[in-house]
mmCIF file of C-alpha atoms (C1' of nucleotides) in Angstrom:
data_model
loop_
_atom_site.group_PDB
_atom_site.id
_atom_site.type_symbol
_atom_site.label_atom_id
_atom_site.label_comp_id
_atom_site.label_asym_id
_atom_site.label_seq_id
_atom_site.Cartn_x
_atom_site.Cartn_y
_atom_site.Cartn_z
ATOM 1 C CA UNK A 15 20.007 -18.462 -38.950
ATOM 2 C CA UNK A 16 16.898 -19.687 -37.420
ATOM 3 C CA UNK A 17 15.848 -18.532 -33.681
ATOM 4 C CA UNK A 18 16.216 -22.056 -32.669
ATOM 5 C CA UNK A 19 20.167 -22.347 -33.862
ATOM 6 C CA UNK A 20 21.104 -18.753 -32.016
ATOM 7 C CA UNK A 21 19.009 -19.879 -28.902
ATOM 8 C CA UNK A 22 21.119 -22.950 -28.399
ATOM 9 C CA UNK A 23 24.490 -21.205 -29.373
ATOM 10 C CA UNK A 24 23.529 -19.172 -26.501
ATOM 11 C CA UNK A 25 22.727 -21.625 -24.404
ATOM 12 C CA UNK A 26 25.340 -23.537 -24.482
ATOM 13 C CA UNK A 27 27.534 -20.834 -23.605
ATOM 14 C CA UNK A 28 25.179 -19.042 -20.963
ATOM 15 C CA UNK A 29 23.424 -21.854 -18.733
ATOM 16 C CA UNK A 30 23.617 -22.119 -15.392
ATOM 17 C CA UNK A 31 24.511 -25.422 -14.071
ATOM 18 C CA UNK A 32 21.400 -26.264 -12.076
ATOM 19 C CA UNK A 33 21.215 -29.878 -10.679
ATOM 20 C CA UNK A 34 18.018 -30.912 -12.177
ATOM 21 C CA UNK A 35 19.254 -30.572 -15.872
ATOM 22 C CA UNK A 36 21.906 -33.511 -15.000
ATOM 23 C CA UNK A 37 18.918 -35.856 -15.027
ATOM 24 C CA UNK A 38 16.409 -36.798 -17.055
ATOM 25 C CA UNK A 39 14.490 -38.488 -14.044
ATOM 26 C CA UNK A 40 11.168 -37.705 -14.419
ATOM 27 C CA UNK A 41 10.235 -37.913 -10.922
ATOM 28 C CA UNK A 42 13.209 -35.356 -10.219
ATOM 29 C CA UNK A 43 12.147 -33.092 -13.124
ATOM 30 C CA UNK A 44 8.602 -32.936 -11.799
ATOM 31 C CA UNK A 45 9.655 -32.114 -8.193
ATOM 32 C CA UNK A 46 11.895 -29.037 -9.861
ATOM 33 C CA UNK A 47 8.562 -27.789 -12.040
ATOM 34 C CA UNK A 48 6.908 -28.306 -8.504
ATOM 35 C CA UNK A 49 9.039 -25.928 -7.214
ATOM 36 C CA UNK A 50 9.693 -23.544 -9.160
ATOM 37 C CA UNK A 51 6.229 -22.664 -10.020
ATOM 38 C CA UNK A 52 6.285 -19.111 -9.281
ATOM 39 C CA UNK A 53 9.727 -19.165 -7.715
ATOM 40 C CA UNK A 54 13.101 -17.660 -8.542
ATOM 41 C CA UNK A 55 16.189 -20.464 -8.276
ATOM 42 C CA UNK A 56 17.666 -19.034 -5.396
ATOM 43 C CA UNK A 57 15.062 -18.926 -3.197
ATOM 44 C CA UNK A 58 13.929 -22.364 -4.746
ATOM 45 C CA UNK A 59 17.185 -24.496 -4.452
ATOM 46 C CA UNK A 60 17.442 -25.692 -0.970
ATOM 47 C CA UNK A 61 14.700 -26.738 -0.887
ATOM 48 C CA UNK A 62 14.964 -29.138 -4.325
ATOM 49 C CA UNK A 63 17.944 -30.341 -2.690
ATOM 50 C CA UNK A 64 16.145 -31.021 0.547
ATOM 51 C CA UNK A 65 13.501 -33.124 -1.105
ATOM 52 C CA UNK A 66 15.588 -34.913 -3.141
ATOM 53 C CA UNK A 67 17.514 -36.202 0.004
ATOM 54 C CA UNK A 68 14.453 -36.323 2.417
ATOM 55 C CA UNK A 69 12.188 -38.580 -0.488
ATOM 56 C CA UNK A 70 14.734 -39.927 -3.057
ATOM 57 C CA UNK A 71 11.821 -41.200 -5.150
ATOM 58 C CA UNK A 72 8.268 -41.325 -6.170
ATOM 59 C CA UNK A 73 7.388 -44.313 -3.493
ATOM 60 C CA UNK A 74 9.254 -42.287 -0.897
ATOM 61 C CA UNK A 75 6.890 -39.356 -1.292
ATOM 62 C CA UNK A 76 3.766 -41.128 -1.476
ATOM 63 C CA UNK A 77 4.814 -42.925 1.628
ATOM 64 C CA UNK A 78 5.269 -39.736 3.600
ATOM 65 C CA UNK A 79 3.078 -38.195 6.265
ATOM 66 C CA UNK A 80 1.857 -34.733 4.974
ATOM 67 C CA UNK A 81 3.071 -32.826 8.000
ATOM 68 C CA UNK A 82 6.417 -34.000 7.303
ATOM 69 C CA UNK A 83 5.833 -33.201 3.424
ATOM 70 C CA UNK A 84 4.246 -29.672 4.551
ATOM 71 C CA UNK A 85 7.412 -29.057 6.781
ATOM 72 C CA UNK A 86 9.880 -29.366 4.130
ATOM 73 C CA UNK A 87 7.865 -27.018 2.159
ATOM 74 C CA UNK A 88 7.577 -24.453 5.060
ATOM 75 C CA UNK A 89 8.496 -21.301 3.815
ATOM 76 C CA UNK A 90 8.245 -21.792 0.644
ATOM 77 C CA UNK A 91 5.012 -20.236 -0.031
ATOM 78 C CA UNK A 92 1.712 -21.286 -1.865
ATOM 79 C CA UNK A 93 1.421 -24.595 0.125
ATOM 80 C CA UNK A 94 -1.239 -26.063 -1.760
ATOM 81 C CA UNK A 95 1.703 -26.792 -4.076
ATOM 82 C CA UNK A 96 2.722 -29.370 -1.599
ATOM 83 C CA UNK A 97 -0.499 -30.809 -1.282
ATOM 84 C CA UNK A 98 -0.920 -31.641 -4.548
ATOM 85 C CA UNK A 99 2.869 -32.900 -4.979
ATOM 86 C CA UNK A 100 2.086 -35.053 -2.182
ATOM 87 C CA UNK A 101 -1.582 -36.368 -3.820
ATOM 88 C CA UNK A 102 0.157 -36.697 -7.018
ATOM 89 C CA UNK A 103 2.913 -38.874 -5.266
ATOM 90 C CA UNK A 104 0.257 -41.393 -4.119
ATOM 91 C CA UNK A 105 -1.713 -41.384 -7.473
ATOM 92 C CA UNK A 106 1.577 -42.131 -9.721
ATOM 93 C CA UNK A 107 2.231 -44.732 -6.761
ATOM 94 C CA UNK A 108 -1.044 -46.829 -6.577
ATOM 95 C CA UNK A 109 -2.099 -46.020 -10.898
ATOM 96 C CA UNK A 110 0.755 -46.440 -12.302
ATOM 97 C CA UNK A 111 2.702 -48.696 -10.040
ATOM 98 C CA UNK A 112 5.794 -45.495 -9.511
ATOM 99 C CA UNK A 113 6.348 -45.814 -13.424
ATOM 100 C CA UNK A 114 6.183 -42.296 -13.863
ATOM 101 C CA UNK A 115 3.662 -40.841 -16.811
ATOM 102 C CA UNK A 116 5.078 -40.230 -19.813
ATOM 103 C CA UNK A 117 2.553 -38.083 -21.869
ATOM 104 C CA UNK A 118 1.324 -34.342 -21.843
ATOM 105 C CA UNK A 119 -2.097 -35.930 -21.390
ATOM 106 C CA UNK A 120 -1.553 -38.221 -18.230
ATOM 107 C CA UNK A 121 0.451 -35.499 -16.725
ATOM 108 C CA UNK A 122 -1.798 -33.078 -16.697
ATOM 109 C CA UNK A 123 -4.294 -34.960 -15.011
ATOM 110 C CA UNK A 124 -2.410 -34.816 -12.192
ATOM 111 C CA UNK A 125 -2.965 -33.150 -9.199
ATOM 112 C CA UNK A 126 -0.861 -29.201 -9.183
ATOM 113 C CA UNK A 127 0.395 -30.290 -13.029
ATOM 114 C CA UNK A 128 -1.326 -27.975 -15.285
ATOM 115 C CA UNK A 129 -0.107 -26.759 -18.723
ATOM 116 C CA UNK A 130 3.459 -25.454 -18.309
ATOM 117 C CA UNK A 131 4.105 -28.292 -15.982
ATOM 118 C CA UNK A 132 2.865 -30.770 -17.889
ATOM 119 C CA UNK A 133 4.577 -29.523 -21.395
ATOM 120 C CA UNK A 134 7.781 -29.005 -18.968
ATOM 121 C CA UNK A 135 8.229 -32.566 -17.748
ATOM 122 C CA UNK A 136 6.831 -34.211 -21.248
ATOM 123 C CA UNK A 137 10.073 -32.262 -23.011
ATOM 124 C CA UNK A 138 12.621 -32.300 -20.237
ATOM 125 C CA UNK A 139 12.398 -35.749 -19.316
ATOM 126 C CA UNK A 140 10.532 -37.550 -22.078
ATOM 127 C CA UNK A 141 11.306 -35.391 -25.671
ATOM 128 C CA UNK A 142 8.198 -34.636 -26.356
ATOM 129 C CA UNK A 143 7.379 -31.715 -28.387
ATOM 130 C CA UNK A 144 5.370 -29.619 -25.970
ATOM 131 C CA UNK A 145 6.402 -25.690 -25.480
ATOM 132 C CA UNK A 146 6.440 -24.113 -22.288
ATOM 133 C CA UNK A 147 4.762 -21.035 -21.466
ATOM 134 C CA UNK A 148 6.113 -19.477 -18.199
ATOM 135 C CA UNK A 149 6.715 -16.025 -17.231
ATOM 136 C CA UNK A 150 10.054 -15.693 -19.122
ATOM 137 C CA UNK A 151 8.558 -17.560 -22.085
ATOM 138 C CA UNK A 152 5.696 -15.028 -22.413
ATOM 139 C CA UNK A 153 7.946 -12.073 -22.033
ATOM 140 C CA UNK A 154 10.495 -13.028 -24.360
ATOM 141 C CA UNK A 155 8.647 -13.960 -27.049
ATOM 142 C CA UNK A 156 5.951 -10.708 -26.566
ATOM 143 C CA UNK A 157 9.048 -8.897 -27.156
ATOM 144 C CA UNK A 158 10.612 -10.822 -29.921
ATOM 145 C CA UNK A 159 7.647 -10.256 -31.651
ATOM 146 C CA UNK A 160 6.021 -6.982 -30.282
ATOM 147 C CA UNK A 161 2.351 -8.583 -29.229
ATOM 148 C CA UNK A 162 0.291 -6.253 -27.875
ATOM 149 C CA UNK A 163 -2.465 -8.120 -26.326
ATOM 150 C CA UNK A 164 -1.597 -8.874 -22.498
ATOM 151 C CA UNK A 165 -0.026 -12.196 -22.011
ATOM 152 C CA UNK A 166 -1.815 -12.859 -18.932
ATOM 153 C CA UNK A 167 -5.211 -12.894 -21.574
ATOM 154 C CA UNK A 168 -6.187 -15.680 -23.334
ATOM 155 C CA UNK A 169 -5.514 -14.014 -26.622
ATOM 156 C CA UNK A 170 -1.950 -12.897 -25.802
ATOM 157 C CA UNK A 171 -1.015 -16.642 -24.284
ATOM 158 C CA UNK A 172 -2.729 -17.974 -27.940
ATOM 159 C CA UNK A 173 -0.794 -15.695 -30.273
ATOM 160 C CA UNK A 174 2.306 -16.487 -28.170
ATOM 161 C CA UNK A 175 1.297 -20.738 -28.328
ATOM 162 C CA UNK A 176 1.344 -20.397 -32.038
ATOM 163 C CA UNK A 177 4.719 -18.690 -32.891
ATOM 164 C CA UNK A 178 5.897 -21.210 -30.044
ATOM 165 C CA UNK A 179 4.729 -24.310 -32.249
ATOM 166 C CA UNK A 180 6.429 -22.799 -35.113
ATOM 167 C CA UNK A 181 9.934 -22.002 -33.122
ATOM 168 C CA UNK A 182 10.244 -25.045 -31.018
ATOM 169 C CA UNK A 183 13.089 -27.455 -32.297
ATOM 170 C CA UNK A 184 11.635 -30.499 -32.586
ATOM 171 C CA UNK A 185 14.630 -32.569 -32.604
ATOM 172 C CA UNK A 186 15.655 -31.226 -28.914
ATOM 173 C CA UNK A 187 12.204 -29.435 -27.608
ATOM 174 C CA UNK A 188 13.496 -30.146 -23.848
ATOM 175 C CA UNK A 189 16.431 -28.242 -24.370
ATOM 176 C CA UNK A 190 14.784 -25.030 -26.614
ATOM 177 C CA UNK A 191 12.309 -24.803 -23.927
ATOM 178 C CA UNK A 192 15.375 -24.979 -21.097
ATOM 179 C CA UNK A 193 17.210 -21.850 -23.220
ATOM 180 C CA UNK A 194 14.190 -19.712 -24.063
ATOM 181 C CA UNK A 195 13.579 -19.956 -20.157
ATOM 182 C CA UNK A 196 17.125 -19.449 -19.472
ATOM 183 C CA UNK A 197 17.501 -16.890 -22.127
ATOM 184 C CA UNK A 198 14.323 -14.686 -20.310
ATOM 185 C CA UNK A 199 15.994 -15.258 -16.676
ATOM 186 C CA UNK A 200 19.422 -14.748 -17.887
ATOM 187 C CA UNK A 201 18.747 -11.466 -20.610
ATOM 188 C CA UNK A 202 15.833 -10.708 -21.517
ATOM 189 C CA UNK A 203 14.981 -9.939 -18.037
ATOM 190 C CA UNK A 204 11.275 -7.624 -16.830
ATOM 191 C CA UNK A 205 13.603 -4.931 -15.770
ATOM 192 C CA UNK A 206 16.755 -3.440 -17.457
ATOM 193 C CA UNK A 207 17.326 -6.434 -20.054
ATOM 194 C CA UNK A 208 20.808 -6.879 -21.213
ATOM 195 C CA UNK A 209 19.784 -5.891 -24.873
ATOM 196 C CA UNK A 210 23.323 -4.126 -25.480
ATOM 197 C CA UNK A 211 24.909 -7.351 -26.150
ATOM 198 C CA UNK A 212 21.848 -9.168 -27.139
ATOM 199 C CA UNK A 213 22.363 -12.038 -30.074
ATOM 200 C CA UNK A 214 18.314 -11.093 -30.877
ATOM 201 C CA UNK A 215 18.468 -7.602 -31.116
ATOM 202 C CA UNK A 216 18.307 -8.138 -34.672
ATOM 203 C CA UNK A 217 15.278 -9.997 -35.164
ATOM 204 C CA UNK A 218 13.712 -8.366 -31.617
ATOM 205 C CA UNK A 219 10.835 -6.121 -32.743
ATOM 206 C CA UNK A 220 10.455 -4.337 -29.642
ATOM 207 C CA UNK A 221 13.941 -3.564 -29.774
ATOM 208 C CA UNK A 222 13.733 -2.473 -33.038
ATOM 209 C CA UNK A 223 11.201 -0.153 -32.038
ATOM 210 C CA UNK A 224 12.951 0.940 -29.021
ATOM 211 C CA UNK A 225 10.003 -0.369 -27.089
ATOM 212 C CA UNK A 226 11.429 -2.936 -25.197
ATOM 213 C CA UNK A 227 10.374 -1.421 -21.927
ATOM 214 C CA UNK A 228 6.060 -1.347 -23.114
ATOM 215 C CA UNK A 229 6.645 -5.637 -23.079
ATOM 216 C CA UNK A 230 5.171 -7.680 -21.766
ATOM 217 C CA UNK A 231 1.658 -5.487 -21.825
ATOM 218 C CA UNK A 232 -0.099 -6.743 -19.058
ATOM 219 C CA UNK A 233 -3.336 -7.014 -17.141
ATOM 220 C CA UNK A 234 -2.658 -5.093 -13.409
ATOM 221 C CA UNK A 235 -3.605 -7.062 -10.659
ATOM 222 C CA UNK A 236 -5.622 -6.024 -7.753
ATOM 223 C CA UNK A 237 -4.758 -3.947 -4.607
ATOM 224 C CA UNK A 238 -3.305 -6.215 -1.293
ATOM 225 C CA UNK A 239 -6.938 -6.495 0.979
ATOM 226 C CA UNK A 240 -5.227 -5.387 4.714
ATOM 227 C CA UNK A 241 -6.948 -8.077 7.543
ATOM 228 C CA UNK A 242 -6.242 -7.865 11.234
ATOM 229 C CA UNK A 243 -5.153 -11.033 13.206
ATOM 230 C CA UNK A 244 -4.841 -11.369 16.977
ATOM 231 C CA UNK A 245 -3.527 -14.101 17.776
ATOM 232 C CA UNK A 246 -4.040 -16.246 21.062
ATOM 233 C CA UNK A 247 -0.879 -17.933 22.334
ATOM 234 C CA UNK A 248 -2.566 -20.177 25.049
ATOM 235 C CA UNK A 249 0.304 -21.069 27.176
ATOM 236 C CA UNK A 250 -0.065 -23.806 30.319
ATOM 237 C CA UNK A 251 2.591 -24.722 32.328
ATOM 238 C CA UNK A 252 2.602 -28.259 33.844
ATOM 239 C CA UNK A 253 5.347 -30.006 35.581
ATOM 240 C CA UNK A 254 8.049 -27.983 34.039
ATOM 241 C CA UNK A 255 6.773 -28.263 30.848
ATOM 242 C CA UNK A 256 5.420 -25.405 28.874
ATOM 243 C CA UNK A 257 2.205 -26.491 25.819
ATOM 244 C CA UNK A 258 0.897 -23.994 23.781
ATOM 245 C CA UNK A 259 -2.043 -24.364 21.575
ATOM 246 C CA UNK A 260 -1.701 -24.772 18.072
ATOM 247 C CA UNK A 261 -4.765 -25.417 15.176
ATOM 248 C CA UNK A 262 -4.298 -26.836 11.568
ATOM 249 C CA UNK A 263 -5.260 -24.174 9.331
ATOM 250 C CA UNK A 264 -7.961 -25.813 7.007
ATOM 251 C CA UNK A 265 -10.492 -24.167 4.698
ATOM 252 C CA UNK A 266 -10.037 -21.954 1.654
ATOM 253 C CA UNK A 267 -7.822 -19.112 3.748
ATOM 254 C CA UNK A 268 -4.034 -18.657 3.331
ATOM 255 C CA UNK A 269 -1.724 -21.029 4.702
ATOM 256 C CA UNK A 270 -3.548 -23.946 4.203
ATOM 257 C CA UNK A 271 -2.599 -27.118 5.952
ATOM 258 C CA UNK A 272 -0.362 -25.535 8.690
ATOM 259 C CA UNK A 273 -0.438 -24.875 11.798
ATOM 260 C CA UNK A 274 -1.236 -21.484 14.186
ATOM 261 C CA UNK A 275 -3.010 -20.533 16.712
ATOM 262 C CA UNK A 276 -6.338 -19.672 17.454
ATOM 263 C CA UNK A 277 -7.369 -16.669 15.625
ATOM 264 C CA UNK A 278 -9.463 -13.617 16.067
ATOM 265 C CA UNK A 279 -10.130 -12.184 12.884
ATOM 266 C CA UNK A 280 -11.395 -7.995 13.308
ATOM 267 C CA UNK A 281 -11.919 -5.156 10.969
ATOM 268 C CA UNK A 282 -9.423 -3.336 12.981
ATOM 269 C CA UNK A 283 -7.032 -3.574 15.680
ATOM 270 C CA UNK A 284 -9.668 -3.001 18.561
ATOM 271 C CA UNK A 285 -8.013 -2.272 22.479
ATOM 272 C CA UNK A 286 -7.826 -5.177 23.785
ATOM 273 C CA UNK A 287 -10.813 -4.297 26.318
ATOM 274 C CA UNK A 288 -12.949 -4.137 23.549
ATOM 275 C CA UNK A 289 -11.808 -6.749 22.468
ATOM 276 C CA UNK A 290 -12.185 -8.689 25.408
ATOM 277 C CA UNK A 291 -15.643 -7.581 25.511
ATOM 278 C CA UNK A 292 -16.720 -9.421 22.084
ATOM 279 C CA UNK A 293 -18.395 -12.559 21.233
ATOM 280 C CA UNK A 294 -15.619 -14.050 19.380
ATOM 281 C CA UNK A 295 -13.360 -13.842 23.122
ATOM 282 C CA UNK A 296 -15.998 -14.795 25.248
ATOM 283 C CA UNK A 297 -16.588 -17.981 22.831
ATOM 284 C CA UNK A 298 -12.899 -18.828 22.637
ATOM 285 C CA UNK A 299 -11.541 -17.713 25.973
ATOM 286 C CA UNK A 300 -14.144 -16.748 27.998
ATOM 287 C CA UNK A 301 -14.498 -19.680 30.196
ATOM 288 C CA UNK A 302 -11.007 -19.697 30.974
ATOM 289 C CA UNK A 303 -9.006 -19.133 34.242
ATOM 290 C CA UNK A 304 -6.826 -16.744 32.758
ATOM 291 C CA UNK A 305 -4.713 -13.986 32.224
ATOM 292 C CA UNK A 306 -3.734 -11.820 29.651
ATOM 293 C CA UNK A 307 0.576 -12.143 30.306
ATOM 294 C CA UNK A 308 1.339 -9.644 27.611
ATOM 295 C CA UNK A 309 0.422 -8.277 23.686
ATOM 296 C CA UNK A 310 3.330 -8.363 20.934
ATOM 297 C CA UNK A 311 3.979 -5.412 19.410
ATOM 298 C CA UNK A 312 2.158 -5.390 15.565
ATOM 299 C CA UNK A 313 3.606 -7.560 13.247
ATOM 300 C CA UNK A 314 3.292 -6.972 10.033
ATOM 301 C CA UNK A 315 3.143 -9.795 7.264
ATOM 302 C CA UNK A 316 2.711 -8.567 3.298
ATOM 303 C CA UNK A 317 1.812 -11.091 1.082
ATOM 304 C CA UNK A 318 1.273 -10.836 -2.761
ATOM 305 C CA UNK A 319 -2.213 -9.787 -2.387
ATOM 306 C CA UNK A 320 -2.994 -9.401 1.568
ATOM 307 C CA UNK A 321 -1.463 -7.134 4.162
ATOM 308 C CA UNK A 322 -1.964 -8.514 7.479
ATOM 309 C CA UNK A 323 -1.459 -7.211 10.826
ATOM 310 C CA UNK A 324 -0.895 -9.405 13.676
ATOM 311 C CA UNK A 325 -1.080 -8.777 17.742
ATOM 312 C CA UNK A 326 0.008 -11.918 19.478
ATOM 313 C CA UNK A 327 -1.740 -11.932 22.778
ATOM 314 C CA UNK A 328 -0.007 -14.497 25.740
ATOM 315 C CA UNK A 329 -2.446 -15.710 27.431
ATOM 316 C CA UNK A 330 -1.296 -18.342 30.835
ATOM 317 C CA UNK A 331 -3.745 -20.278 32.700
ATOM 318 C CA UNK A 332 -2.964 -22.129 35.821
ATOM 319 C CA UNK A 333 -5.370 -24.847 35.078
ATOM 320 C CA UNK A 334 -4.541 -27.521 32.776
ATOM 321 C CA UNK A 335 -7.177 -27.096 30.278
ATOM 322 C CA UNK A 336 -8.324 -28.341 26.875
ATOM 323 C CA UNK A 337 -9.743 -25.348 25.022
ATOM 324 C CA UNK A 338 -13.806 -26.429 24.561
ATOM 325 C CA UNK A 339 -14.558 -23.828 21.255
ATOM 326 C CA UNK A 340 -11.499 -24.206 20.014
ATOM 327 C CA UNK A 341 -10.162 -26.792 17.400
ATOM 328 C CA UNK A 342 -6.610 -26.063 18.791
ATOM 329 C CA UNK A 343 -4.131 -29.102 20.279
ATOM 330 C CA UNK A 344 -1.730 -28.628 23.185
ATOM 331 C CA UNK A 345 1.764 -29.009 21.839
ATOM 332 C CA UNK A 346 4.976 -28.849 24.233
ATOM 333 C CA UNK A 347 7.110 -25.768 22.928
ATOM 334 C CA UNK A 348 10.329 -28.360 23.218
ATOM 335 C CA UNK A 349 7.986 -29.929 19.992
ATOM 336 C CA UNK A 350 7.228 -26.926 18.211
ATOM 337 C CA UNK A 351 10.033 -27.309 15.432
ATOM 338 C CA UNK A 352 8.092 -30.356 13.932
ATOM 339 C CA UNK A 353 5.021 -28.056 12.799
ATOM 340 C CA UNK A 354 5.047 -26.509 9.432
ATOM 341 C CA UNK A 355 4.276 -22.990 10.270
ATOM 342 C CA UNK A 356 3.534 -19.783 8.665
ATOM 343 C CA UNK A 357 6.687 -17.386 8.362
ATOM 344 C CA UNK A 358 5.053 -14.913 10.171
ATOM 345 C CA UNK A 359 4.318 -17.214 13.067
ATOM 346 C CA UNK A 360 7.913 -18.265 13.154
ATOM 347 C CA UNK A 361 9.366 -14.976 12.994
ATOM 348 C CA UNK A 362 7.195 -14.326 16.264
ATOM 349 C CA UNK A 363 8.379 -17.704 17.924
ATOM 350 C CA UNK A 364 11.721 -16.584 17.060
ATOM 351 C CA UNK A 365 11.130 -13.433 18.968
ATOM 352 C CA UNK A 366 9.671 -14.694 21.894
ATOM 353 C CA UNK A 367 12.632 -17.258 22.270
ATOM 354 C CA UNK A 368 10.569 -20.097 22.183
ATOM 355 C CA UNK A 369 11.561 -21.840 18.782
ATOM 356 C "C1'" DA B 6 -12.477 -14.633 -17.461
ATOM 357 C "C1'" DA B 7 -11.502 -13.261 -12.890
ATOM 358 C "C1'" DT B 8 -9.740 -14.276 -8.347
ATOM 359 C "C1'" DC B 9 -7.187 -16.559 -4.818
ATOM 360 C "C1'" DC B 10 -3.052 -18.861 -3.164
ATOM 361 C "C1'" DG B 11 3.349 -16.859 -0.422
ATOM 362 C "C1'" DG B 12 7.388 -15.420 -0.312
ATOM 363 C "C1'" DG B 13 11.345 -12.831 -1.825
ATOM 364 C "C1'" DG B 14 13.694 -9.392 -5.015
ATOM 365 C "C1'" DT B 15 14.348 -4.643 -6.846
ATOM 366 C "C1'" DG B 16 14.642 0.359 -7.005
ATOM 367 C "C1'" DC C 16 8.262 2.064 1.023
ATOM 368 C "C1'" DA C 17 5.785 0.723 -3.765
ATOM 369 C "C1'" DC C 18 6.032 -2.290 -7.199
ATOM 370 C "C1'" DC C 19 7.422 -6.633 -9.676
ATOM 371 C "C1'" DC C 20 7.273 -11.678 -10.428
ATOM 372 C "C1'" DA C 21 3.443 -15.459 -12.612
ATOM 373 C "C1'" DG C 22 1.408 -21.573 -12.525
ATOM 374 C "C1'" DG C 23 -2.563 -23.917 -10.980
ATOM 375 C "C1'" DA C 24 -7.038 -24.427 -8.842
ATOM 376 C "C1'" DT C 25 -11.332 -22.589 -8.068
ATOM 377 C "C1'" DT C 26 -15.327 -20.002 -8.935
#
DNA sequence: AATCCGGGGTG
DNA sequence: CACCCAGGATT
């Protein structure tokens, strides 16, 4: 029997019943792929769900106001993601008047669609015979067929394209590449794969081999750099009402497009005399009539490849004051829940009681 | 080809 | 705690 023919037996019988496979709206398709770049379903689903609700279509999207767009996302991780899905929105909007592209070549023109993405939507919503190539695509078939070269090389992700080309049913390539991805989620999972009861162990070379464990070979990624943040939570209080200062994180730096607050960025975690001695303070705080209130505990926030530790440092002023060196804007703490914010900053809002 | 961009899961 | 996961953009 061919691959194909024991995949879909498989399938049938295995899949999950996930939302987006009830459609074959492209616009709803893309806004899954969107998502769950780089994300496991569970962590993933809300938030599909929330979109769908919050921008029921293309139009909706394009029409929305980033923040809003950046809030939904918050969380989420990797907001750039957003940014694109929200450029994209506007291009399929004003180019092709919300009729959503239909080929592997228009997708991937657009903005955060690159070549899973755009194979992905071109099969699942418009039959096209374009393979995938995720994570689980790359790891099944590396095992399936024993390749040694590192998937996450160019030579590895070629071999693998090839046999792909060959295996893909191209009656139904929307559902093959559904079950292969299903199939490596589901089975033939990184760590302790279910190959006792596997319907490939058979034709599975590194099973065969009893190597199953030495694929996928892989490239190792770098070491996590550690940074140190302290944080300055400017806090006035006027008529009753308490504004902190926020800034819109911009630039090439993590968490791009939301919003903290100003930032002193040192090698270390100086005392905070010394650090109250340094250009950076004197710049950002030193013409203020202030007070240092208190300094959080260290927070510490690990991401994929940065470890960063964070002071938050409360600092109240009796003057109402704008900031002069810093890019920050005064926001009323009763408003805070309408910024997309960092997880770590949240988790310290949280804390203080203030969100 | 190498590096950066989050967050959560697993053992 | 250490380690795993892995698409797209940028350099």
């Amino acid at each position: 029997m061919e691959i194909s023919t024991v995949l879909f037996n498989w399938y049938d019988y295995n899949k999950r019943d996930l939302p987006w496979r009830q459609t074959r709206d492209p616009y709803k398709i893309w806004l899954s792929e969107i998502i769950f770049q780089q994300t496991r379903i569970n962590q993933g689903l809300e938030y599909y769900q929330k979109f769908v609700e919050n921008f029921p279509s293309v139009h909706d999207l394009a029409n929305a106001d980033i923040d809003s767009v950046l809030k939904l996302w918050q969380g989420l991780g990797y907001y750039s993601r957003a940014g694109n899905l929200h450029a994209a929105a506007k291009d399929i909007a004003a180019t092709y008047k919300g009729t959503f592209p239909s080929t592997y070549n228009q997708l991937i023109k657009l903005p955060g669609i690159g070549p899973y993405t755009a194979a992905a939507i071109s099969s699942l919503a418009f039959n096209l015979v374009h393979p995938v190539m995720d994570g689980n695509v790359l790891r099944v078939v590396s095992r399936w067929f024993a390749i040694d070269d590192p998937v996450n090389s160019s030579k590895g992700k070629k071999k693998i394209e090839q046999i792909l080309s060959e295996l893909i049913d191209t009656n139904e390539p929307g559902k093959f590449n559904q079950a292969i991805m299903e199939f490596g989620a589901l089975f033939c999972k990184p760590q302790k794969p279910a190959c006792h009861d596997c319907v490939f162990s058979k034709i599975c070379m590194a099973f065969q081999q009893n190597r199953v464990v030495n694929f996928p070979v892989k490239l190792r990624n770098l070491k996590p750099k550690t940074r140190y943040f302290n944080y300055l939570v400017i806090l006035n209080s006027i008529d009753n009402q308490t504004v902190v200062y926020l800034q819109k994180r911009n630039g090439k730096d993590i968490w791009k497009g939301l919003y903290d607050f100003p930032v002193i960025e040192t090698a270390g975690h100086p005392d905070m005399d010394m650090l109250m001695k340094g250009q950076e303070w004197d710049r950002m705080a030193g013409k203020m009539n202030m007070n240092v209130s208190s300094v959080s505990k260290i927070y510490r926030h690990q991401l994929t490849h940065q470890k960063i530790f964070t002071r938050f440092i409360e600092i109240t002023s009796p003057d109402k004051f704008q900031p002069e060196n810093i890019p920050a804007i005064p926001v009323d703490i009763d408003d805070l829940q309408s910024y997309p914010i960092p997880r770590l900053i949240d988790k310290y809002l949280h804390d203080r009681g203030m969100l």
